């Protein structure tokens, strides 16, 4: 199986790249800064060419297009939109909103996956599985009844609507578009208070992703495989 992962230098994306690579899959691991991606570069170096590292900033259309040109003609069975940013709660409350950060988060987490889907659709269509899986967050759900960071949660909510739109638009071409809440994971984003170890969360997410079928098109799933409330 051939997969592309955005934001693969650390956190969940790194663990997914490592675990898909260890399983012998072909991994296009993308990062903003390949020269600084030391752990990922080590995974690539010991993969016998199965894992390769590519530059892509999902917030920059030219960068996404350049990466797509580099990978033109390569089938991608699972396109994994993983890259995300969390600017911290202090600057995204009702009383204190950093509007520039809000626009930045929307660009990375909603527009970013959209432009990645646009640029890599030919690769997805050339594959057997034709799957697009996008990491969203439980905080985007109207059913989530805790304090939210408004920029992050609204960017992910926008992302959810974009992906459900694509699920409708692309289903006749045999594409499966699925949203995944990966759990609360002890990465740089969520910090040490979170629930799940990155390797365990990645193992669950990987299992979920490789089990996706057209019946999952348009669904929002938890890392456990259960449906997520909207
Ligand atoms: N951790 C959680 O509890 C949790 C919960 C729900 C959802 N999620 C979602 O799961 C995904 C992975 O999160 P994580 O916890 O692994 O976060 P993380 O440790 O903060 O890693 C985020 C990754 O996104 C990359 N990234 C940021 N901006 C980018 C850009 N413009 N272009 C390309 N890559 C960019 C980062 O790359 P650099 O190394 O270049 O900075 C990094 O590799 C995110 O979408 C997040 O929103 C996480």
mmCIF file of C-alpha atoms and ligand atoms in Angstrom:
data_model
loop_
_atom_site.group_PDB
_atom_site.id
_atom_site.type_symbol
_atom_site.label_atom_id
_atom_site.label_comp_id
_atom_site.label_asym_id
_atom_site.label_seq_id
_atom_site.Cartn_x
_atom_site.Cartn_y
_atom_site.Cartn_z
ATOM 1 C CA UNK A 1 0.000 0.000 0.000
ATOM 2 C CA UNK A 2 1.204 3.533 -0.780
ATOM 3 C CA UNK A 3 0.483 6.372 1.644
ATOM 4 C CA UNK A 4 1.257 10.084 1.844
ATOM 5 C CA UNK A 5 1.340 11.779 5.247
ATOM 6 C CA UNK A 6 1.447 15.518 5.894
ATOM 7 C CA UNK A 7 3.234 16.814 9.001
ATOM 8 C CA UNK A 8 5.253 13.597 9.334
ATOM 9 C CA UNK A 9 8.283 14.904 11.229
ATOM 10 C CA UNK A 10 6.771 14.623 14.698
ATOM 11 C CA UNK A 11 3.751 13.614 16.739
ATOM 12 C CA UNK A 12 1.090 11.392 15.229
ATOM 13 C CA UNK A 13 2.338 11.951 11.679
ATOM 14 C CA UNK A 14 5.822 10.729 12.546
ATOM 15 C CA UNK A 15 4.476 7.628 14.297
ATOM 16 C CA UNK A 16 2.250 6.838 11.335
ATOM 17 C CA UNK A 17 5.166 7.207 8.918
ATOM 18 C CA UNK A 18 7.308 4.946 11.093
ATOM 19 C CA UNK A 19 4.635 2.274 11.519
ATOM 20 C CA UNK A 20 3.514 2.206 7.880
ATOM 21 C CA UNK A 21 7.206 2.006 6.940
ATOM 22 C CA UNK A 22 7.838 -0.866 9.376
ATOM 23 C CA UNK A 23 4.892 -2.712 7.815
ATOM 24 C CA UNK A 24 6.646 -2.471 4.431
ATOM 25 C CA UNK A 25 4.305 0.085 2.929
ATOM 26 C CA UNK A 26 5.501 2.811 0.567
ATOM 27 C CA UNK A 27 5.433 6.053 2.549
ATOM 28 C CA UNK A 28 5.712 9.577 1.171
ATOM 29 C CA UNK A 29 6.435 11.404 4.416
ATOM 30 C CA UNK A 30 6.086 15.155 4.036
ATOM 31 C CA UNK A 31 7.327 17.928 6.291
ATOM 32 C CA UNK A 32 7.968 21.651 6.096
ATOM 33 C CA UNK A 33 11.652 21.187 6.908
ATOM 34 C CA UNK A 34 13.222 17.920 5.678
ATOM 35 C CA UNK A 35 16.665 19.152 6.754
ATOM 36 C CA UNK A 36 15.515 19.369 10.388
ATOM 37 C CA UNK A 37 13.480 16.140 10.418
ATOM 38 C CA UNK A 38 16.184 14.069 12.106
ATOM 39 C CA UNK A 39 14.067 11.212 13.461
ATOM 40 C CA UNK A 40 12.064 10.931 10.245
ATOM 41 C CA UNK A 41 15.240 10.971 8.163
ATOM 42 C CA UNK A 42 16.562 8.074 10.270
ATOM 43 C CA UNK A 43 13.359 6.117 9.605
ATOM 44 C CA UNK A 44 13.761 6.809 5.886
ATOM 45 C CA UNK A 45 17.436 5.840 5.893
ATOM 46 C CA UNK A 46 16.711 2.436 7.415
ATOM 47 C CA UNK A 47 13.658 1.683 5.249
ATOM 48 C CA UNK A 48 15.415 0.435 2.137
ATOM 49 C CA UNK A 49 13.817 3.191 0.083
ATOM 50 C CA UNK A 50 10.253 2.451 1.231
ATOM 51 C CA UNK A 51 10.009 5.707 3.205
ATOM 52 C CA UNK A 52 11.002 8.922 1.460
ATOM 53 C CA UNK A 53 10.912 12.445 2.852
ATOM 54 C CA UNK A 54 9.459 15.334 0.835
ATOM 55 C CA UNK A 55 9.054 19.025 1.476
ATOM 56 C CA UNK A 56 5.505 20.337 1.756
ATOM 57 C CA UNK A 57 4.012 23.264 3.653
ATOM 58 C CA UNK A 58 0.251 22.730 3.501
ATOM 59 C CA UNK A 59 -0.307 26.420 4.194
ATOM 60 C CA UNK A 60 1.411 27.411 0.945
ATOM 61 C CA UNK A 61 -0.216 26.551 -2.384
ATOM 62 C CA UNK A 62 3.059 26.762 -4.309
ATOM 63 C CA UNK A 63 4.710 24.329 -1.908
ATOM 64 C CA UNK A 64 1.814 21.848 -2.193
ATOM 65 C CA UNK A 65 1.910 22.054 -5.994
ATOM 66 C CA UNK A 66 5.686 21.581 -6.039
ATOM 67 C CA UNK A 67 5.376 18.423 -3.941
ATOM 68 C CA UNK A 68 2.587 17.142 -6.199
ATOM 69 C CA UNK A 69 4.824 17.715 -9.242
ATOM 70 C CA UNK A 70 7.611 15.769 -7.522
ATOM 71 C CA UNK A 71 5.251 12.842 -6.901
ATOM 72 C CA UNK A 72 3.344 13.020 -10.212
ATOM 73 C CA UNK A 73 2.323 9.586 -11.446
ATOM 74 C CA UNK A 74 2.792 7.866 -8.047
ATOM 75 C CA UNK A 75 -0.397 6.155 -6.845
ATOM 76 C CA UNK A 76 -1.465 7.065 -3.298
ATOM 77 C CA UNK A 77 -3.837 4.568 -1.676
ATOM 78 C CA UNK A 78 -4.327 6.611 1.492
ATOM 79 C CA UNK A 79 -3.777 10.360 1.491
ATOM 80 C CA UNK A 80 -3.410 11.266 5.166
ATOM 81 C CA UNK A 81 -4.072 14.907 6.030
ATOM 82 C CA UNK A 82 -2.406 15.038 9.425
ATOM 83 C CA UNK A 83 -0.655 18.426 9.701
ATOM 84 C CA UNK A 84 -2.156 20.709 12.313
ATOM 85 C CA UNK A 85 -1.401 23.645 14.590
ATOM 86 C CA UNK A 86 -2.564 24.668 18.021
ATOM 87 C CA UNK A 87 -1.753 28.235 18.971
ATOM 88 C CA UNK A 88 -2.615 27.763 22.674
ATOM 89 C CA UNK A 89 -5.880 28.521 24.467
ATOM 90 C CA UNK A 90 -4.917 32.006 25.732
ATOM 91 C CA UNK A 91 -5.122 33.599 22.291
ATOM 92 C CA UNK A 92 -8.363 31.998 21.134
ATOM 93 C CA UNK A 93 -10.933 32.730 23.824
ATOM 94 C CA UNK A 94 -14.101 34.839 23.489
ATOM 95 C CA UNK A 95 -12.429 37.616 25.502
ATOM 96 C CA UNK A 96 -9.010 37.396 23.895
ATOM 97 C CA UNK A 97 -8.940 36.417 20.248
ATOM 98 C CA UNK A 98 -5.853 36.717 18.085
ATOM 99 C CA UNK A 99 -7.467 37.136 14.664
ATOM 100 C CA UNK A 100 -4.223 36.688 12.756
ATOM 101 C CA UNK A 101 -3.657 33.366 14.464
ATOM 102 C CA UNK A 102 -7.265 32.410 13.706
ATOM 103 C CA UNK A 103 -6.688 33.015 9.982
ATOM 104 C CA UNK A 104 -3.380 31.140 10.205
ATOM 105 C CA UNK A 105 -5.002 28.100 11.845
ATOM 106 C CA UNK A 106 -7.815 28.125 9.284
ATOM 107 C CA UNK A 107 -5.286 28.234 6.476
ATOM 108 C CA UNK A 108 -3.269 25.300 7.809
ATOM 109 C CA UNK A 109 -6.072 23.054 9.026
ATOM 110 C CA UNK A 110 -9.016 23.751 6.677
ATOM 111 C CA UNK A 111 -7.618 25.244 3.471
ATOM 112 C CA UNK A 112 -4.432 23.153 3.760
ATOM 113 C CA UNK A 113 -6.090 19.723 3.498
ATOM 114 C CA UNK A 114 -8.364 21.093 0.739
ATOM 115 C CA UNK A 115 -5.390 22.168 -1.375
ATOM 116 C CA UNK A 116 -3.613 18.871 -0.659
ATOM 117 C CA UNK A 117 -6.716 16.982 -1.868
ATOM 118 C CA UNK A 118 -6.848 19.129 -5.026
ATOM 119 C CA UNK A 119 -3.172 18.654 -5.822
ATOM 120 C CA UNK A 120 -2.983 14.904 -5.095
ATOM 121 C CA UNK A 121 -6.369 13.752 -6.425
ATOM 122 C CA UNK A 122 -4.731 12.298 -9.588
ATOM 123 C CA UNK A 123 -2.454 10.193 -7.351
ATOM 124 C CA UNK A 124 -5.436 9.003 -5.287
ATOM 125 C CA UNK A 125 -7.430 8.149 -8.421
ATOM 126 C CA UNK A 126 -4.465 6.164 -9.761
ATOM 127 C CA UNK A 127 -4.452 3.928 -6.649
ATOM 128 C CA UNK A 128 -6.436 0.834 -5.732
ATOM 129 C CA UNK A 129 -7.902 2.097 -2.435
ATOM 130 C CA UNK A 130 -8.599 5.724 -3.362
ATOM 131 C CA UNK A 131 -8.867 6.862 0.251
ATOM 132 C CA UNK A 132 -8.493 10.321 1.777
ATOM 133 C CA UNK A 133 -8.298 10.334 5.597
ATOM 134 C CA UNK A 134 -8.156 13.609 7.484
ATOM 135 C CA UNK A 135 -7.323 14.172 11.148
ATOM 136 C CA UNK A 136 -9.904 16.390 12.777
ATOM 137 C CA UNK A 137 -10.692 17.036 16.436
ATOM 138 C CA UNK A 138 -13.478 16.215 18.847
ATOM 139 C CA UNK A 139 -13.546 19.950 19.710
ATOM 140 C CA UNK A 140 -15.145 20.616 16.287
ATOM 141 C CA UNK A 141 -18.276 18.713 17.274
ATOM 142 C CA UNK A 142 -21.363 20.677 18.319
ATOM 143 C CA UNK A 143 -21.813 17.786 20.769
ATOM 144 C CA UNK A 144 -18.495 18.607 22.534
ATOM 145 C CA UNK A 145 -19.561 20.362 25.723
ATOM 146 C CA UNK A 146 -16.274 21.703 27.137
ATOM 147 C CA UNK A 147 -14.444 24.986 26.715
ATOM 148 C CA UNK A 148 -12.957 25.192 23.213
ATOM 149 C CA UNK A 149 -10.166 27.132 21.588
ATOM 150 C CA UNK A 150 -12.326 28.999 19.087
ATOM 151 C CA UNK A 151 -9.780 29.229 16.277
ATOM 152 C CA UNK A 152 -8.707 25.605 16.427
ATOM 153 C CA UNK A 153 -12.227 24.212 16.868
ATOM 154 C CA UNK A 154 -13.727 26.366 14.114
ATOM 155 C CA UNK A 155 -10.893 25.537 11.696
ATOM 156 C CA UNK A 156 -11.533 21.832 12.323
ATOM 157 C CA UNK A 157 -15.303 22.358 11.988
ATOM 158 C CA UNK A 158 -14.683 24.075 8.639
ATOM 159 C CA UNK A 159 -12.417 21.183 7.703
ATOM 160 C CA UNK A 160 -15.208 18.741 8.529
ATOM 161 C CA UNK A 161 -17.605 20.501 6.170
ATOM 162 C CA UNK A 162 -14.998 20.659 3.410
ATOM 163 C CA UNK A 163 -14.337 16.926 3.699
ATOM 164 C CA UNK A 164 -18.030 15.993 3.799
ATOM 165 C CA UNK A 165 -18.407 18.127 0.661
ATOM 166 C CA UNK A 166 -15.571 16.244 -1.033
ATOM 167 C CA UNK A 167 -17.085 12.941 0.104
ATOM 168 C CA UNK A 168 -20.191 13.826 -1.916
ATOM 169 C CA UNK A 169 -18.316 15.246 -4.869
ATOM 170 C CA UNK A 170 -15.766 12.461 -5.295
ATOM 171 C CA UNK A 171 -17.815 9.364 -4.450
ATOM 172 C CA UNK A 172 -18.732 8.719 -8.096
ATOM 173 C CA UNK A 173 -15.006 8.475 -8.842
ATOM 174 C CA UNK A 174 -14.720 5.743 -6.208
ATOM 175 C CA UNK A 175 -12.977 7.917 -3.608
ATOM 176 C CA UNK A 176 -13.554 7.348 0.117
ATOM 177 C CA UNK A 177 -13.226 10.525 2.190
ATOM 178 C CA UNK A 178 -13.237 9.982 5.956
ATOM 179 C CA UNK A 179 -12.654 12.195 8.988
ATOM 180 C CA UNK A 180 -10.819 10.815 12.004
ATOM 181 C CA UNK A 181 -10.609 12.089 15.564
ATOM 182 C CA UNK A 182 -7.348 10.375 16.568
ATOM 183 C CA UNK A 183 -7.829 10.613 20.349
ATOM 184 C CA UNK A 184 -6.196 12.918 22.881
ATOM 185 C CA UNK A 185 -2.524 12.134 22.345
ATOM 186 C CA UNK A 186 0.604 13.129 24.290
ATOM 187 C CA UNK A 187 2.261 14.988 21.420
ATOM 188 C CA UNK A 188 3.765 18.464 21.344
ATOM 189 C CA UNK A 189 0.265 19.725 20.488
ATOM 190 C CA UNK A 190 -1.649 18.269 23.423
ATOM 191 C CA UNK A 191 1.198 17.989 25.944
ATOM 192 C CA UNK A 192 1.865 15.450 28.711
ATOM 193 C CA UNK A 193 -1.609 15.678 30.284
ATOM 194 C CA UNK A 194 -3.262 13.934 27.324
ATOM 195 C CA UNK A 195 -4.510 10.345 27.393
ATOM 196 C CA UNK A 196 -2.702 8.349 24.744
ATOM 197 C CA UNK A 197 0.894 7.508 23.899
ATOM 198 C CA UNK A 198 1.688 8.496 20.292
ATOM 199 C CA UNK A 199 2.798 4.975 19.228
ATOM 200 C CA UNK A 200 -0.402 3.426 20.633
ATOM 201 C CA UNK A 201 -2.630 6.087 19.074
ATOM 202 C CA UNK A 202 -0.837 5.728 15.729
ATOM 203 C CA UNK A 203 -1.269 1.940 15.825
ATOM 204 C CA UNK A 204 -5.026 2.385 16.340
ATOM 205 C CA UNK A 205 -5.295 5.065 13.652
ATOM 206 C CA UNK A 206 -3.278 2.946 11.205
ATOM 207 C CA UNK A 207 -5.514 -0.056 11.822
ATOM 208 C CA UNK A 208 -8.563 2.140 11.270
ATOM 209 C CA UNK A 209 -7.179 3.639 8.053
ATOM 210 C CA UNK A 210 -6.254 0.348 6.436
ATOM 211 C CA UNK A 211 -9.723 -0.982 7.220
ATOM 212 C CA UNK A 212 -11.608 1.913 5.591
ATOM 213 C CA UNK A 213 -13.996 0.978 2.783
ATOM 214 C CA UNK A 214 -16.388 2.974 0.557
ATOM 215 C CA UNK A 215 -19.016 2.419 3.277
ATOM 216 C CA UNK A 216 -16.990 4.882 5.397
ATOM 217 C CA UNK A 217 -17.271 7.677 2.838
ATOM 218 C CA UNK A 218 -18.421 10.893 4.525
ATOM 219 C CA UNK A 219 -18.173 9.426 8.024
ATOM 220 C CA UNK A 220 -16.436 10.889 11.055
ATOM 221 C CA UNK A 221 -14.789 8.111 13.040
ATOM 222 C CA UNK A 222 -12.904 7.942 16.333
ATOM 223 C CA UNK A 223 -9.541 6.191 16.527
ATOM 224 C CA UNK A 224 -11.448 3.289 18.068
ATOM 225 C CA UNK A 225 -13.519 2.848 14.907
ATOM 226 C CA UNK A 226 -16.711 4.140 16.542
ATOM 227 C CA UNK A 227 -18.650 6.895 14.809
ATOM 228 C CA UNK A 228 -18.053 10.367 16.212
ATOM 229 C CA UNK A 229 -21.063 12.560 16.980
ATOM 230 C CA UNK A 230 -21.241 15.727 14.885
HETATM 231 N N1 LIG B 1 -2.684 15.455 19.913
HETATM 232 C C1 LIG B 1 -3.993 15.415 20.083
HETATM 233 O O1 LIG B 1 -4.488 15.185 21.208
HETATM 234 C C2 LIG B 1 -4.921 15.612 18.924
HETATM 235 C C3 LIG B 1 -6.305 15.515 19.168
HETATM 236 C C4 LIG B 1 -7.190 15.680 18.107
HETATM 237 C C5 LIG B 1 -6.706 15.923 16.837
HETATM 238 N N2 LIG B 1 -5.358 16.031 16.628
HETATM 239 C C6 LIG B 1 -4.927 16.315 15.260
HETATM 240 O O2 LIG B 1 -4.007 15.298 14.859
HETATM 241 C C7 LIG B 1 -3.052 15.852 13.950
HETATM 242 C C8 LIG B 1 -1.641 15.581 14.455
HETATM 243 O O3 LIG B 1 -1.477 16.258 15.692
HETATM 244 P P1 LIG B 1 -0.225 16.047 16.662
HETATM 245 O O4 LIG B 1 -0.776 15.892 17.998
HETATM 246 O O5 LIG B 1 0.690 15.028 16.103
HETATM 247 O O6 LIG B 1 0.423 17.506 16.566
HETATM 248 P P2 LIG B 1 1.954 17.992 16.633
HETATM 249 O O7 LIG B 1 2.751 17.073 17.463
HETATM 250 O O8 LIG B 1 1.878 19.418 17.022
HETATM 251 O O9 LIG B 1 2.420 17.841 15.132
HETATM 252 C C9 LIG B 1 1.827 18.647 14.152
HETATM 253 C C10 LIG B 1 2.500 18.391 12.811
HETATM 254 O O10 LIG B 1 1.901 19.264 11.856
HETATM 255 C C11 LIG B 1 2.946 19.848 11.119
HETATM 256 N N3 LIG B 1 2.597 21.154 10.537
HETATM 257 C C12 LIG B 1 2.232 22.290 11.179
HETATM 258 N N4 LIG B 1 2.044 23.269 10.273
HETATM 259 C C13 LIG B 1 2.292 22.737 9.063
HETATM 260 C C14 LIG B 1 2.273 23.237 7.741
HETATM 261 N N5 LIG B 1 1.979 24.505 7.477
HETATM 262 N N6 LIG B 1 2.574 22.392 6.728
HETATM 263 C C15 LIG B 1 2.903 21.122 6.973
HETATM 264 N N7 LIG B 1 2.966 20.585 8.197
HETATM 265 C C16 LIG B 1 2.656 21.392 9.231
HETATM 266 C C17 LIG B 1 4.098 19.971 12.099
HETATM 267 O O11 LIG B 1 5.257 20.089 11.336
HETATM 268 P P3 LIG B 1 6.595 20.814 11.855
HETATM 269 O O12 LIG B 1 7.373 19.702 12.464
HETATM 270 O O13 LIG B 1 7.167 21.363 10.583
HETATM 271 O O14 LIG B 1 6.154 21.880 12.834
HETATM 272 C C18 LIG B 1 3.996 18.673 12.848
HETATM 273 O O15 LIG B 1 4.666 17.641 12.166
HETATM 274 C C19 LIG B 1 -3.378 17.347 13.850
HETATM 275 O O16 LIG B 1 -4.199 17.585 12.732
HETATM 276 C C20 LIG B 1 -4.165 17.617 15.121
HETATM 277 O O17 LIG B 1 -5.003 18.725 15.007
HETATM 278 C C21 LIG B 1 -4.468 15.877 17.642
#
